[in-house]
mmCIF file of C-alpha atoms and ligand atoms in Angstrom:
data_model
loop_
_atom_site.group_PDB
_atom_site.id
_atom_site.type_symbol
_atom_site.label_atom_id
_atom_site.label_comp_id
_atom_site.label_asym_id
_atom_site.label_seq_id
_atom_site.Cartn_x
_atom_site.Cartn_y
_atom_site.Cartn_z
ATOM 1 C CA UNK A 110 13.065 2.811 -14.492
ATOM 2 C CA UNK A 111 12.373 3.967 -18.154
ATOM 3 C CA UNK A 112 10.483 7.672 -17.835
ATOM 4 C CA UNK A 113 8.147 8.784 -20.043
ATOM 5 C CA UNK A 114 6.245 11.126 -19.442
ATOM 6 C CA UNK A 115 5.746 13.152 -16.046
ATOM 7 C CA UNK A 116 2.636 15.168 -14.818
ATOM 8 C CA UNK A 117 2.665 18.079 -12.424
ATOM 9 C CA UNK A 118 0.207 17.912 -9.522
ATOM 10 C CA UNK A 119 -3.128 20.131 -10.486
ATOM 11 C CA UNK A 120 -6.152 20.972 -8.797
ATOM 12 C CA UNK A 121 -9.282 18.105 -9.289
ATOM 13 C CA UNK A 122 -10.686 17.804 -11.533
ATOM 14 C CA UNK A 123 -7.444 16.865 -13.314
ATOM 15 C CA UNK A 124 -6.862 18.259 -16.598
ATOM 16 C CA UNK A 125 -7.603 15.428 -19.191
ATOM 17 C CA UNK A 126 -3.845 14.908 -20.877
ATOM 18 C CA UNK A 127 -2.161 12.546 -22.259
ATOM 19 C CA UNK A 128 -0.935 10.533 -19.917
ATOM 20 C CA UNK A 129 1.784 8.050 -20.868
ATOM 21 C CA UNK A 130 2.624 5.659 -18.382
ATOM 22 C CA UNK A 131 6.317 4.393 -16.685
ATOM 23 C CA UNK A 132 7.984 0.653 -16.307
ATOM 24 C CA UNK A 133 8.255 0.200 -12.822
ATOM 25 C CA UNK A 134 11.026 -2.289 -11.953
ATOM 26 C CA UNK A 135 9.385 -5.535 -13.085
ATOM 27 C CA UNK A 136 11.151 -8.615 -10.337
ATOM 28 C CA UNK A 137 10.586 -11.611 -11.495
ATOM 29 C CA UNK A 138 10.513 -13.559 -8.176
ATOM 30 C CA UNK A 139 11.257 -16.914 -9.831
ATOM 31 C CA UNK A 140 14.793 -15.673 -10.712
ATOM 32 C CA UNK A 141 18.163 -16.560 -8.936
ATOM 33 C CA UNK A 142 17.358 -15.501 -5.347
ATOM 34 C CA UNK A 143 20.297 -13.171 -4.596
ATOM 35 C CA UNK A 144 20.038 -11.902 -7.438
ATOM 36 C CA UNK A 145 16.119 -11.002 -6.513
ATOM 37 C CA UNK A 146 17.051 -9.501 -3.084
ATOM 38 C CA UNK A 147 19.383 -7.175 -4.936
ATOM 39 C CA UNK A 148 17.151 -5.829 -7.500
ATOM 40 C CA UNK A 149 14.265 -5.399 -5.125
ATOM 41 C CA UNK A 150 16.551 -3.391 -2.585
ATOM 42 C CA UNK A 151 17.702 -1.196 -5.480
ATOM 43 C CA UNK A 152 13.891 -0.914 -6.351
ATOM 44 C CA UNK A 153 12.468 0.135 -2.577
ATOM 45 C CA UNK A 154 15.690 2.610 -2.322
ATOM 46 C CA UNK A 155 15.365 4.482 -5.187
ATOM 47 C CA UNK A 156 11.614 4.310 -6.055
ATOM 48 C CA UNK A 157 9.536 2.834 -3.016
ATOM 49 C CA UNK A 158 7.346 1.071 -5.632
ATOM 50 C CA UNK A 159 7.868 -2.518 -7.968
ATOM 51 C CA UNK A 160 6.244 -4.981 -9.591
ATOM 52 C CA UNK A 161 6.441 -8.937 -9.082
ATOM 53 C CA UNK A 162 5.735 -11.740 -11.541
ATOM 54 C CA UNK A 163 6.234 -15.035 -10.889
ATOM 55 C CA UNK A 164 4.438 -14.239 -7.504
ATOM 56 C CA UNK A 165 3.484 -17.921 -6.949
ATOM 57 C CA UNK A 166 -0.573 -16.319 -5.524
ATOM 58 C CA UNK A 167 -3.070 -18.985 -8.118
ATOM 59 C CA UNK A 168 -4.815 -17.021 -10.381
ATOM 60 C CA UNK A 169 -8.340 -18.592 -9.414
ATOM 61 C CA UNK A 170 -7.549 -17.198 -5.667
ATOM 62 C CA UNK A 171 -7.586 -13.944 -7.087
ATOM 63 C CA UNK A 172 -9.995 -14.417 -9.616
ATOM 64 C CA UNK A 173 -12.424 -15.230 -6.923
ATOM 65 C CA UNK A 174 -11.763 -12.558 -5.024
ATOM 66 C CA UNK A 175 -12.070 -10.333 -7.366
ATOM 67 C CA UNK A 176 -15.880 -11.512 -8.251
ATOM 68 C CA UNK A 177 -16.973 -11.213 -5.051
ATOM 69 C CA UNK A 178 -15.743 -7.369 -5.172
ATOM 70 C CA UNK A 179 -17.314 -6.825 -8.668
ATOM 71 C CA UNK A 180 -20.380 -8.505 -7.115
ATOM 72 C CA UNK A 181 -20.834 -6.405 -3.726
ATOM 73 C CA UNK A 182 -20.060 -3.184 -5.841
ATOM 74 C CA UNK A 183 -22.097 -3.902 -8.175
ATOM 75 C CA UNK A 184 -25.446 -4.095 -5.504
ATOM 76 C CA UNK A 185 -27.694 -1.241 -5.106
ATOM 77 C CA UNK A 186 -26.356 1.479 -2.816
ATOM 78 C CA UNK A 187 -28.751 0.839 -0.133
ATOM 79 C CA UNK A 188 -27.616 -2.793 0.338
ATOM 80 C CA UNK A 189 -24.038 -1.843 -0.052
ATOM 81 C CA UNK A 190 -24.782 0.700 3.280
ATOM 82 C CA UNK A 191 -25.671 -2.141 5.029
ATOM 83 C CA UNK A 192 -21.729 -2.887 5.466
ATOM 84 C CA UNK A 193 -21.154 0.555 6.446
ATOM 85 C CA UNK A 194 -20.384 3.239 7.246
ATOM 86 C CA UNK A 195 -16.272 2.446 7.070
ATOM 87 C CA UNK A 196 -15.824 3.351 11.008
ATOM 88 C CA UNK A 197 -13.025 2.724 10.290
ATOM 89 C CA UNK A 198 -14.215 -0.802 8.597
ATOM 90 C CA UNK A 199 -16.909 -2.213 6.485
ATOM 91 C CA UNK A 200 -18.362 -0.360 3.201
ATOM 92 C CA UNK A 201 -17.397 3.712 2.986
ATOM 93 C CA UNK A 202 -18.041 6.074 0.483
ATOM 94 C CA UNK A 203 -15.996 9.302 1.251
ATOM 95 C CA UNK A 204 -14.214 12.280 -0.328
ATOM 96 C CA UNK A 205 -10.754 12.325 0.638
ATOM 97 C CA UNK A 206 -8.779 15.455 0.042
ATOM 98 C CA UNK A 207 -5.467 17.438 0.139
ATOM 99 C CA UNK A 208 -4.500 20.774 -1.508
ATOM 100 C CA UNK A 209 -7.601 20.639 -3.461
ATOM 101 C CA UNK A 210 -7.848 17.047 -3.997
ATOM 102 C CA UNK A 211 -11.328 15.683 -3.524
ATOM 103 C CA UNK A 212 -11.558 12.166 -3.857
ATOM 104 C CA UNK A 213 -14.198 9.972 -5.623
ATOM 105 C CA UNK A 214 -14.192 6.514 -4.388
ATOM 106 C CA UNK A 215 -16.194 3.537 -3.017
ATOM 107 C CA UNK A 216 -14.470 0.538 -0.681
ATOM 108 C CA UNK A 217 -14.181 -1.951 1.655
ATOM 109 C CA UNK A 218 -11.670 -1.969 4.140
ATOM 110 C CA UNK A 219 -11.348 -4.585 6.447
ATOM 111 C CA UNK A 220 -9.211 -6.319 9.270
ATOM 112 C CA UNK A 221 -7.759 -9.475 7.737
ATOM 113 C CA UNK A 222 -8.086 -11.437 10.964
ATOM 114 C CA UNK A 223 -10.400 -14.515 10.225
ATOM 115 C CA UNK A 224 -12.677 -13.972 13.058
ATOM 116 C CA UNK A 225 -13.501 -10.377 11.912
ATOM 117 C CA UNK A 226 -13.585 -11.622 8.196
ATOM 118 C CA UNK A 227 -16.635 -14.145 9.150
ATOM 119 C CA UNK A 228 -18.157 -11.484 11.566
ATOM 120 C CA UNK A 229 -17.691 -8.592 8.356
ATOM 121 C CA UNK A 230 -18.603 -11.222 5.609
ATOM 122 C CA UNK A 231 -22.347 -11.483 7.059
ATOM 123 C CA UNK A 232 -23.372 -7.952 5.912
ATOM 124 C CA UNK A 233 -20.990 -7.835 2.679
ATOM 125 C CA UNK A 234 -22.691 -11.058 1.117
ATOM 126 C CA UNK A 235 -25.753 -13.232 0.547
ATOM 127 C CA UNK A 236 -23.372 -15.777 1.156
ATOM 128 C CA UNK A 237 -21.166 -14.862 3.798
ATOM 129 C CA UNK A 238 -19.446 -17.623 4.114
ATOM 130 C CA UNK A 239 -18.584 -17.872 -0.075
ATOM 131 C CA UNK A 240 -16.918 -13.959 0.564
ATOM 132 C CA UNK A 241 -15.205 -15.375 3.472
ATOM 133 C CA UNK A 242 -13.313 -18.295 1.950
ATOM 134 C CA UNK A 243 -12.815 -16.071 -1.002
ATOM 135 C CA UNK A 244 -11.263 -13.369 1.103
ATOM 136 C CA UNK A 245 -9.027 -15.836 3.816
ATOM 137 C CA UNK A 246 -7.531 -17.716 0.538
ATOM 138 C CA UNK A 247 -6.589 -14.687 -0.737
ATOM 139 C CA UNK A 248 -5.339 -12.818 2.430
ATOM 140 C CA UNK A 249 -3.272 -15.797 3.041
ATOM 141 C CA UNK A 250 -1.795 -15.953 -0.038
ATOM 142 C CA UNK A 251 -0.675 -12.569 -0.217
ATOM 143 C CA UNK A 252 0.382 -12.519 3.104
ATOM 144 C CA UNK A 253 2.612 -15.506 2.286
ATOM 145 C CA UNK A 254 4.309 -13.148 -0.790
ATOM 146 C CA UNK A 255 4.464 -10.175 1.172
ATOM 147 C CA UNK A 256 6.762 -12.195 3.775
ATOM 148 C CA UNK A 257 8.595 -13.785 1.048
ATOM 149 C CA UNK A 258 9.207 -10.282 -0.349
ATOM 150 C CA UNK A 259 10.495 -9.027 3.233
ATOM 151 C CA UNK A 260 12.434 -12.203 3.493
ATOM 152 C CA UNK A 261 14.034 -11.064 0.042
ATOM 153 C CA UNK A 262 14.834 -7.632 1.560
ATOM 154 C CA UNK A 263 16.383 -8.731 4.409
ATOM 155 C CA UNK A 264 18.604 -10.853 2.719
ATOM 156 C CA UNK A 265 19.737 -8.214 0.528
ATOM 157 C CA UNK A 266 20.142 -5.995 2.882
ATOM 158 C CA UNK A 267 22.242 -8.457 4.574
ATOM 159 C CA UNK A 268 20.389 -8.234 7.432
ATOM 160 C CA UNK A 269 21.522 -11.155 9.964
ATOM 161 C CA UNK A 270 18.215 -12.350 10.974
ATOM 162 C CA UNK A 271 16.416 -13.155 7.463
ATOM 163 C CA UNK A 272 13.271 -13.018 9.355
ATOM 164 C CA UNK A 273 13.492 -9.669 11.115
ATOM 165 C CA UNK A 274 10.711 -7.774 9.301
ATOM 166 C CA UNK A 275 8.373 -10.405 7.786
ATOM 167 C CA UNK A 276 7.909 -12.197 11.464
ATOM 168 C CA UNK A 277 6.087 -8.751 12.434
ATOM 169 C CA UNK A 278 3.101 -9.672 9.983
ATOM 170 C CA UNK A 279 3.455 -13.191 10.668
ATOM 171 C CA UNK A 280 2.411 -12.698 13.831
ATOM 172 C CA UNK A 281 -0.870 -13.849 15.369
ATOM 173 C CA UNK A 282 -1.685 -10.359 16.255
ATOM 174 C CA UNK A 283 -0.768 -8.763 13.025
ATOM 175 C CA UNK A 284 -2.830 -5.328 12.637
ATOM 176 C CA UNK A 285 -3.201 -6.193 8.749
ATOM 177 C CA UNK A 286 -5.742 -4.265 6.939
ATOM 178 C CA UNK A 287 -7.577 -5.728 2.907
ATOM 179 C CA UNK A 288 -9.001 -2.783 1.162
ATOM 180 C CA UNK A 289 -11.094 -2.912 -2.408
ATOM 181 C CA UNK A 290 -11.100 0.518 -4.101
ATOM 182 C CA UNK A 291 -13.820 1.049 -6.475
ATOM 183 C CA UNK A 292 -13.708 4.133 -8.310
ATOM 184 C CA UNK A 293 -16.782 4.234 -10.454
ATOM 185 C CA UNK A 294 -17.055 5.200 -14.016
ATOM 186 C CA UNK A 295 -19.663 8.502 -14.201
ATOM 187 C CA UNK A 296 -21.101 10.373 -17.228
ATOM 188 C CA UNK A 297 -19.577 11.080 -20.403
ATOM 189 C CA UNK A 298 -17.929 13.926 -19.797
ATOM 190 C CA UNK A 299 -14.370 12.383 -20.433
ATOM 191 C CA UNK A 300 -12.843 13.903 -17.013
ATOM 192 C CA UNK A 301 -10.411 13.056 -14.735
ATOM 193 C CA UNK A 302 -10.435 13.589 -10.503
ATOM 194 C CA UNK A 303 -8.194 12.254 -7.844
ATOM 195 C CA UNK A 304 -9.741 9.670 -6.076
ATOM 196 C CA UNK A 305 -8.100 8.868 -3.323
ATOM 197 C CA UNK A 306 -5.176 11.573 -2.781
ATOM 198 C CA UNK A 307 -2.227 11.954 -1.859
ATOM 199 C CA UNK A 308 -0.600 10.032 0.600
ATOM 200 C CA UNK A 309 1.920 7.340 2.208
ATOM 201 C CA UNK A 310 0.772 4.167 3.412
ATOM 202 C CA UNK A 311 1.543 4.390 6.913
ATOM 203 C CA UNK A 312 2.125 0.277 7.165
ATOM 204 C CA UNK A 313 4.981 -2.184 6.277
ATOM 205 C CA UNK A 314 4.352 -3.109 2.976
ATOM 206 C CA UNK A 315 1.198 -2.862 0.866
ATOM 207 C CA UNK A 316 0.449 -5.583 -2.011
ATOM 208 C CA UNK A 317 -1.591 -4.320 -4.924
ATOM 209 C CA UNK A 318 -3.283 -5.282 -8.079
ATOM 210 C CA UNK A 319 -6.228 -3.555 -10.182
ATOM 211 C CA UNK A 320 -7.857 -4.438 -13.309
ATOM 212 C CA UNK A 321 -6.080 -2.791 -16.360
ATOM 213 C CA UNK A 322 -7.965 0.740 -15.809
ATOM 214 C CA UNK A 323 -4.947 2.614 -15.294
ATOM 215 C CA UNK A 324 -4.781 5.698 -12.250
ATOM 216 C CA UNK A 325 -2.057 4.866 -9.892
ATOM 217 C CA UNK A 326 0.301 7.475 -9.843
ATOM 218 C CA UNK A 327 3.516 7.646 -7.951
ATOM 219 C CA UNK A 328 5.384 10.831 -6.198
ATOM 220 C CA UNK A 329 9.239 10.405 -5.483
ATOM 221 C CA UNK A 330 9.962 13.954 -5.944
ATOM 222 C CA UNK A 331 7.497 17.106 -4.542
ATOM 223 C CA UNK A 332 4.869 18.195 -6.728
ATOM 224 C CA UNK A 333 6.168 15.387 -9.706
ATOM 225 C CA UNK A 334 3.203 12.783 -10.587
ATOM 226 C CA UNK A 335 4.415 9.876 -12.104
ATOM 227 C CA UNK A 336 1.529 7.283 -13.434
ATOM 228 C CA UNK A 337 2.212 3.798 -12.969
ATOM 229 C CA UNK A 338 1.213 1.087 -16.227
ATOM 230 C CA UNK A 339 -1.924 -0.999 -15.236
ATOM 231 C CA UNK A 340 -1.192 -4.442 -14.969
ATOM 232 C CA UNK A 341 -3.049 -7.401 -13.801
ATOM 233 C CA UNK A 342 -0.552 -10.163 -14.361
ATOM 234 C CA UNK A 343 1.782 -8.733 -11.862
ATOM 235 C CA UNK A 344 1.380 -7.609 -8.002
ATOM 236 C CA UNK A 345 2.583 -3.686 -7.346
ATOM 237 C CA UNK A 346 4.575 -3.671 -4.217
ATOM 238 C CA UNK A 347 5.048 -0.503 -2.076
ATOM 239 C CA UNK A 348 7.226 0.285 1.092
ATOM 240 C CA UNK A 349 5.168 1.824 3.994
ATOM 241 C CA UNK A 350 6.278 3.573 6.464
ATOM 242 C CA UNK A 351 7.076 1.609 9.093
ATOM 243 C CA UNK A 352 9.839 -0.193 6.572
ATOM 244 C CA UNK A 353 11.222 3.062 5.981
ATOM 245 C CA UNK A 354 11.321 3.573 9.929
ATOM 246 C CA UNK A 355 12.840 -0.517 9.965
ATOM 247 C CA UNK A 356 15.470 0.416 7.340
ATOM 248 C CA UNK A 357 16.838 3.331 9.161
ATOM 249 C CA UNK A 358 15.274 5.403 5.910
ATOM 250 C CA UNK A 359 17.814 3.370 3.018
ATOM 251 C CA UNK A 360 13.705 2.451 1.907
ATOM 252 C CA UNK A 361 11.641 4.779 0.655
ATOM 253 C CA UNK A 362 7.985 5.073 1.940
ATOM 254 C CA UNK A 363 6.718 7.051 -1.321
ATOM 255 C CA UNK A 364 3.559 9.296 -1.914
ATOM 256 C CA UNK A 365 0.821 8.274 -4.003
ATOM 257 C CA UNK A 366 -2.348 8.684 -5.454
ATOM 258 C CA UNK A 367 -4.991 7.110 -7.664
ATOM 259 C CA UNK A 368 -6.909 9.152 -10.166
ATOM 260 C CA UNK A 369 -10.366 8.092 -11.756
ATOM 261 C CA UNK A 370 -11.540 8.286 -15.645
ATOM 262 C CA UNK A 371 -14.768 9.226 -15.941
ATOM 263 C CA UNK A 372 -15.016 6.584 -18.818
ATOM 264 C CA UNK A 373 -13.933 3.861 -16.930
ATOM 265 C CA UNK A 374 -14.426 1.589 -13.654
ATOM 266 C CA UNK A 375 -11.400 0.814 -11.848
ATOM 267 C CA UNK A 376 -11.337 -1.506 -8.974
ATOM 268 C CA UNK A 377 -7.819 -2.401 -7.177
ATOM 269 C CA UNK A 378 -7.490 -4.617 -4.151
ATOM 270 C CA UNK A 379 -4.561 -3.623 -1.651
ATOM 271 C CA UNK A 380 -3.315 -5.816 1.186
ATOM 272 C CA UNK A 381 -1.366 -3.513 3.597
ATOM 273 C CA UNK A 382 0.880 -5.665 5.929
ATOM 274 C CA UNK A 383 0.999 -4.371 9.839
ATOM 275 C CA UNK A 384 2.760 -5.522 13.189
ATOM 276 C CA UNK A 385 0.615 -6.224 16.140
ATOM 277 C CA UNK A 386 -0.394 -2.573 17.591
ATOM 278 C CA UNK A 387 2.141 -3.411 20.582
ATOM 279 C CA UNK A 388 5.254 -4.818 18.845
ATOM 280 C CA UNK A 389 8.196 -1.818 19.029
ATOM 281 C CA UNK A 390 9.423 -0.395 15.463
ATOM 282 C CA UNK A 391 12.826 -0.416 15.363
ATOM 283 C CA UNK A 392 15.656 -0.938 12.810
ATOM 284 C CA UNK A 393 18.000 -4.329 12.714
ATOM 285 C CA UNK A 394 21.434 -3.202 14.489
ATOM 286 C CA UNK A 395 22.925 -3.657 10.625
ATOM 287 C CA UNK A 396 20.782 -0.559 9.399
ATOM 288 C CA UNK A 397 22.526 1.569 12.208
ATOM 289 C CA UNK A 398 26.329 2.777 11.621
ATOM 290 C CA UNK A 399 28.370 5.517 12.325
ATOM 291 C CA UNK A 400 28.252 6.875 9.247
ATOM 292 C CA UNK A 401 24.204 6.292 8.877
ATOM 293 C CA UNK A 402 23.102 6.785 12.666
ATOM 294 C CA UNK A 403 19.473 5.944 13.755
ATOM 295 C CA UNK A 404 17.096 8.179 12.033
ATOM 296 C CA UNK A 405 14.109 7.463 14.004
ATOM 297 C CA UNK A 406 13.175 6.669 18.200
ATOM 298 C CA UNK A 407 12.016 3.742 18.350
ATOM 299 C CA UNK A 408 7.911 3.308 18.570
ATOM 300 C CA UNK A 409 5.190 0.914 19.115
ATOM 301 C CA UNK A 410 2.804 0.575 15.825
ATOM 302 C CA UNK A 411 0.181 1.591 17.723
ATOM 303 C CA UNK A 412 1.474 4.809 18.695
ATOM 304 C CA UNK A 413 2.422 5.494 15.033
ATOM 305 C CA UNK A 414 -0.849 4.369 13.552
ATOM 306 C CA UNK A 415 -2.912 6.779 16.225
ATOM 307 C CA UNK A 416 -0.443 9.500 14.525
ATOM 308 C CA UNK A 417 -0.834 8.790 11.482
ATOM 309 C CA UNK A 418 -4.896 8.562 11.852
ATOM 310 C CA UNK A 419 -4.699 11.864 13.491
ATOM 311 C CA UNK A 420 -3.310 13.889 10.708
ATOM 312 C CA UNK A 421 -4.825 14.682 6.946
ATOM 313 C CA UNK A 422 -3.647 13.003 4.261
ATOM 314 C CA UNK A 423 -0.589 14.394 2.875
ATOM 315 C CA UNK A 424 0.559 15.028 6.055
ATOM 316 C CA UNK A 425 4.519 13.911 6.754
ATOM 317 C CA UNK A 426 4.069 12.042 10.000
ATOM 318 C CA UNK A 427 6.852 9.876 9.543
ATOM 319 C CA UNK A 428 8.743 12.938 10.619
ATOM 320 C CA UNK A 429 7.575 13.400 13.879
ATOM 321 C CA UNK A 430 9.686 10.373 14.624
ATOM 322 C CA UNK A 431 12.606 11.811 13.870
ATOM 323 C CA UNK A 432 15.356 10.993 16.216
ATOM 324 C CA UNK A 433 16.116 14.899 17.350
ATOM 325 C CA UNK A 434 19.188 14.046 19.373
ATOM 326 C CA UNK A 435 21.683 15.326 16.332
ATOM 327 C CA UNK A 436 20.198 17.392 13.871
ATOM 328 C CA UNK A 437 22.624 16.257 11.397
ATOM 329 C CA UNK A 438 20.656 12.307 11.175
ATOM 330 C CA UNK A 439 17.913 14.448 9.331
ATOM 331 C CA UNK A 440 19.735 15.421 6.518
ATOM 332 C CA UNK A 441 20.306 11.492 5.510
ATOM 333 C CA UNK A 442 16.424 11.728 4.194
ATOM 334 C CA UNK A 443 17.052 14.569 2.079
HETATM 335 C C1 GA4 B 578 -3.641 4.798 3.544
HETATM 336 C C2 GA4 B 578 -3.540 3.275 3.423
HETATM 337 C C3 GA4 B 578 -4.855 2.553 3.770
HETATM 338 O O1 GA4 B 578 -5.783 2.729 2.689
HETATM 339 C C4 GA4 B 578 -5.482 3.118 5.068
HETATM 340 C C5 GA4 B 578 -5.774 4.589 4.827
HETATM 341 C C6 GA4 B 578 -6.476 5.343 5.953
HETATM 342 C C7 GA4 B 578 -7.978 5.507 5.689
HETATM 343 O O2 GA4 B 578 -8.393 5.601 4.542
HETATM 344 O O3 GA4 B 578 -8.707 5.574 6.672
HETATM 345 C C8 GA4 B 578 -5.745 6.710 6.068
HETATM 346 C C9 GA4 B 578 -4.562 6.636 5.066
HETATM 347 C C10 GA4 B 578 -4.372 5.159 4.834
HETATM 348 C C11 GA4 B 578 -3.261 7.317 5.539
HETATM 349 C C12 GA4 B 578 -3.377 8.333 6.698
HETATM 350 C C13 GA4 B 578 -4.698 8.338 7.435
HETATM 351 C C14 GA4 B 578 -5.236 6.930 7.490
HETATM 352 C C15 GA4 B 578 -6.540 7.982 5.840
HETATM 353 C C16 GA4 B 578 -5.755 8.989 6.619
HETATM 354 C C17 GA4 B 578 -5.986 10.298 6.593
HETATM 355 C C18 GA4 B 578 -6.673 2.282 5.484
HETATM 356 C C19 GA4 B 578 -4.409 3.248 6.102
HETATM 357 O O4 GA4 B 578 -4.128 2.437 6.943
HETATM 358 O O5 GA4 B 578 -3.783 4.473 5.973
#
């Protein structure tokens, strides 16, 4: 990864400077295959974050998608209400915040299972059933990358069963969640907030693409923002926590945040791949040796995800997982 600049964490509303932006490792899926697996498990251990081109998702899936977001944000407030409030799905408007962080953001979040899609798409759209097509084209095609991605992992992590972690999302029952972020452009005051702080996604994987209004910023070290280049050709990957649970912590799940300009509307679309709330997190018997023993109890994603929707943001909940048997397994995540 080529570092450029670095920004310490500050108090909203962020103080408006120059912010130069990082290369992420860029994957470029089409590539030799073993090749791929290798450079992505480099990517996951030492940043949590990359980028894929070559993705194989059509652009006019996405391109749809993305005008039925720009449309339903783009509706009067009142209607907009009329998919809300986010409890936890359907239209919210909220301030999220951590250590001072107050967030400034608009979204959808829904359940990508087709029969709450159609149920969901009646008070998003005039045209319910135009949002969702829009939206099942486009959760199936991302779906289809994010399992080719953890099919890619496994592999290089020479991981017996090449299926392990993507059959999880494949599942009927998958607890998969689409969100759209909108963070508004406001006044002309040229300043910059946090909109949605800091924080891990608590998933397996999360797939994610904005429009080339920059904000994402990444965390791997305390206190150390790092803001990631907008780009709209490629798909930003990120490992949740439940991977970094599955990988017996050789992943990292890594915090992040999105800031908003003042000057400029940002919208980003993130798929966040989840097991069924019942299937049992645990890592393949190759993560497990005696010189890396098992980090983490096993745990159903349910019992995570209640955690982890328990706690603030910011909050380290992958830690209360910790396996406490041998005090010794916890120094393998420092
Ligand atoms: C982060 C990833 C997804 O956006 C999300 C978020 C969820 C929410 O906004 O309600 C959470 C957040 C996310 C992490 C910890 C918990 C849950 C807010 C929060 C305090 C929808 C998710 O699944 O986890």
């Amino acid at each position: 990864m080529q570092l450029i600049a670095m920004v310490v964490a500050s108090p909203n509303p962020v103080r408006n400077e120059k912010i130069l932006a990082i290369d992420l490792p860029m994957i470029d899926l089409s590539a030799d295959r073993s090749e791929v697996g290798k450079l992505i498990v480099r990517a996951c251990e030492e940043y949590g974050f990359f980028k894929v081109i070559n993705h194989g998702v059509p652009e006019g899936v996405i391109a749809e998608m993305e005008q039925e977001s720009v449309n339903f944000f783009e509706k009067p407030l009142a209607e907009k209400q009329r998919a809300g409030p986010a409890n936890p799905f359907g239209y919210g408007c909220k301030n999220i915040g951590f250590n001072g962080d107050m967030g400034e953001v608009e979204f959808l979040l829904l359940h990508t299972n087709p029969l709450s899609i159609a149920q969901r798409s009646k008070s998003i759209s005039n045209d319910p059933s135009k949002f969702g097509s829009a939206m099942n084209n486009y959760i199936r095609a991302v779906r289809e990358l994010a399992c080719e991605i953890l099919d890619l992992m496994a592999e290089g992590l020479w991981v017996r069963d090449p299926s392990y972690f993507s059959k999880m999302i494949r599942d009927v029952e998958n607890d998969s969640f689409f969100r759209i972020n909108h963070y508004p452009s406001c006044c002309n005051n040229n300043t910059t907030r946090v909109g949605f702080g800091e924080h891990s996604d608590p998933q397996i994987l999360t797939i994610l693409r904005s429009n080339d209004v920059g904000g994402l910023q990444i965390s791997p070290d305390h206190g150390v923002w790092i803001p990631v280049a907008p780009d709209s050709a490629a798909f930003c990957v990120n490992v949740g926590d439940v991977l970094q649970a599955m990988t017996n912590g050789r992943f990292v799940s890594v915090r992040h945040r999105a800031l908003s300009y003042s000057s400029q509307s940002r919208m980003s679309m993130a798929y966040f791949g989840a097991p069924a709330l019942q299937a049992r997190v645990s890592a393949p018997p190759e993560m497990v040796t005696t010189n890396r023993p098992s980090l983490y109890r096993p745990f159903t994603w349910a019992e995570y995800k209640a955690t982890a929707y328990s706690l603030s943001l910011g909050d380290n909940r992958l830690d209360l997982f910790i396996n406490c048997k041998d005090d010794d397994h916890k120094k393998l995540l420092d």
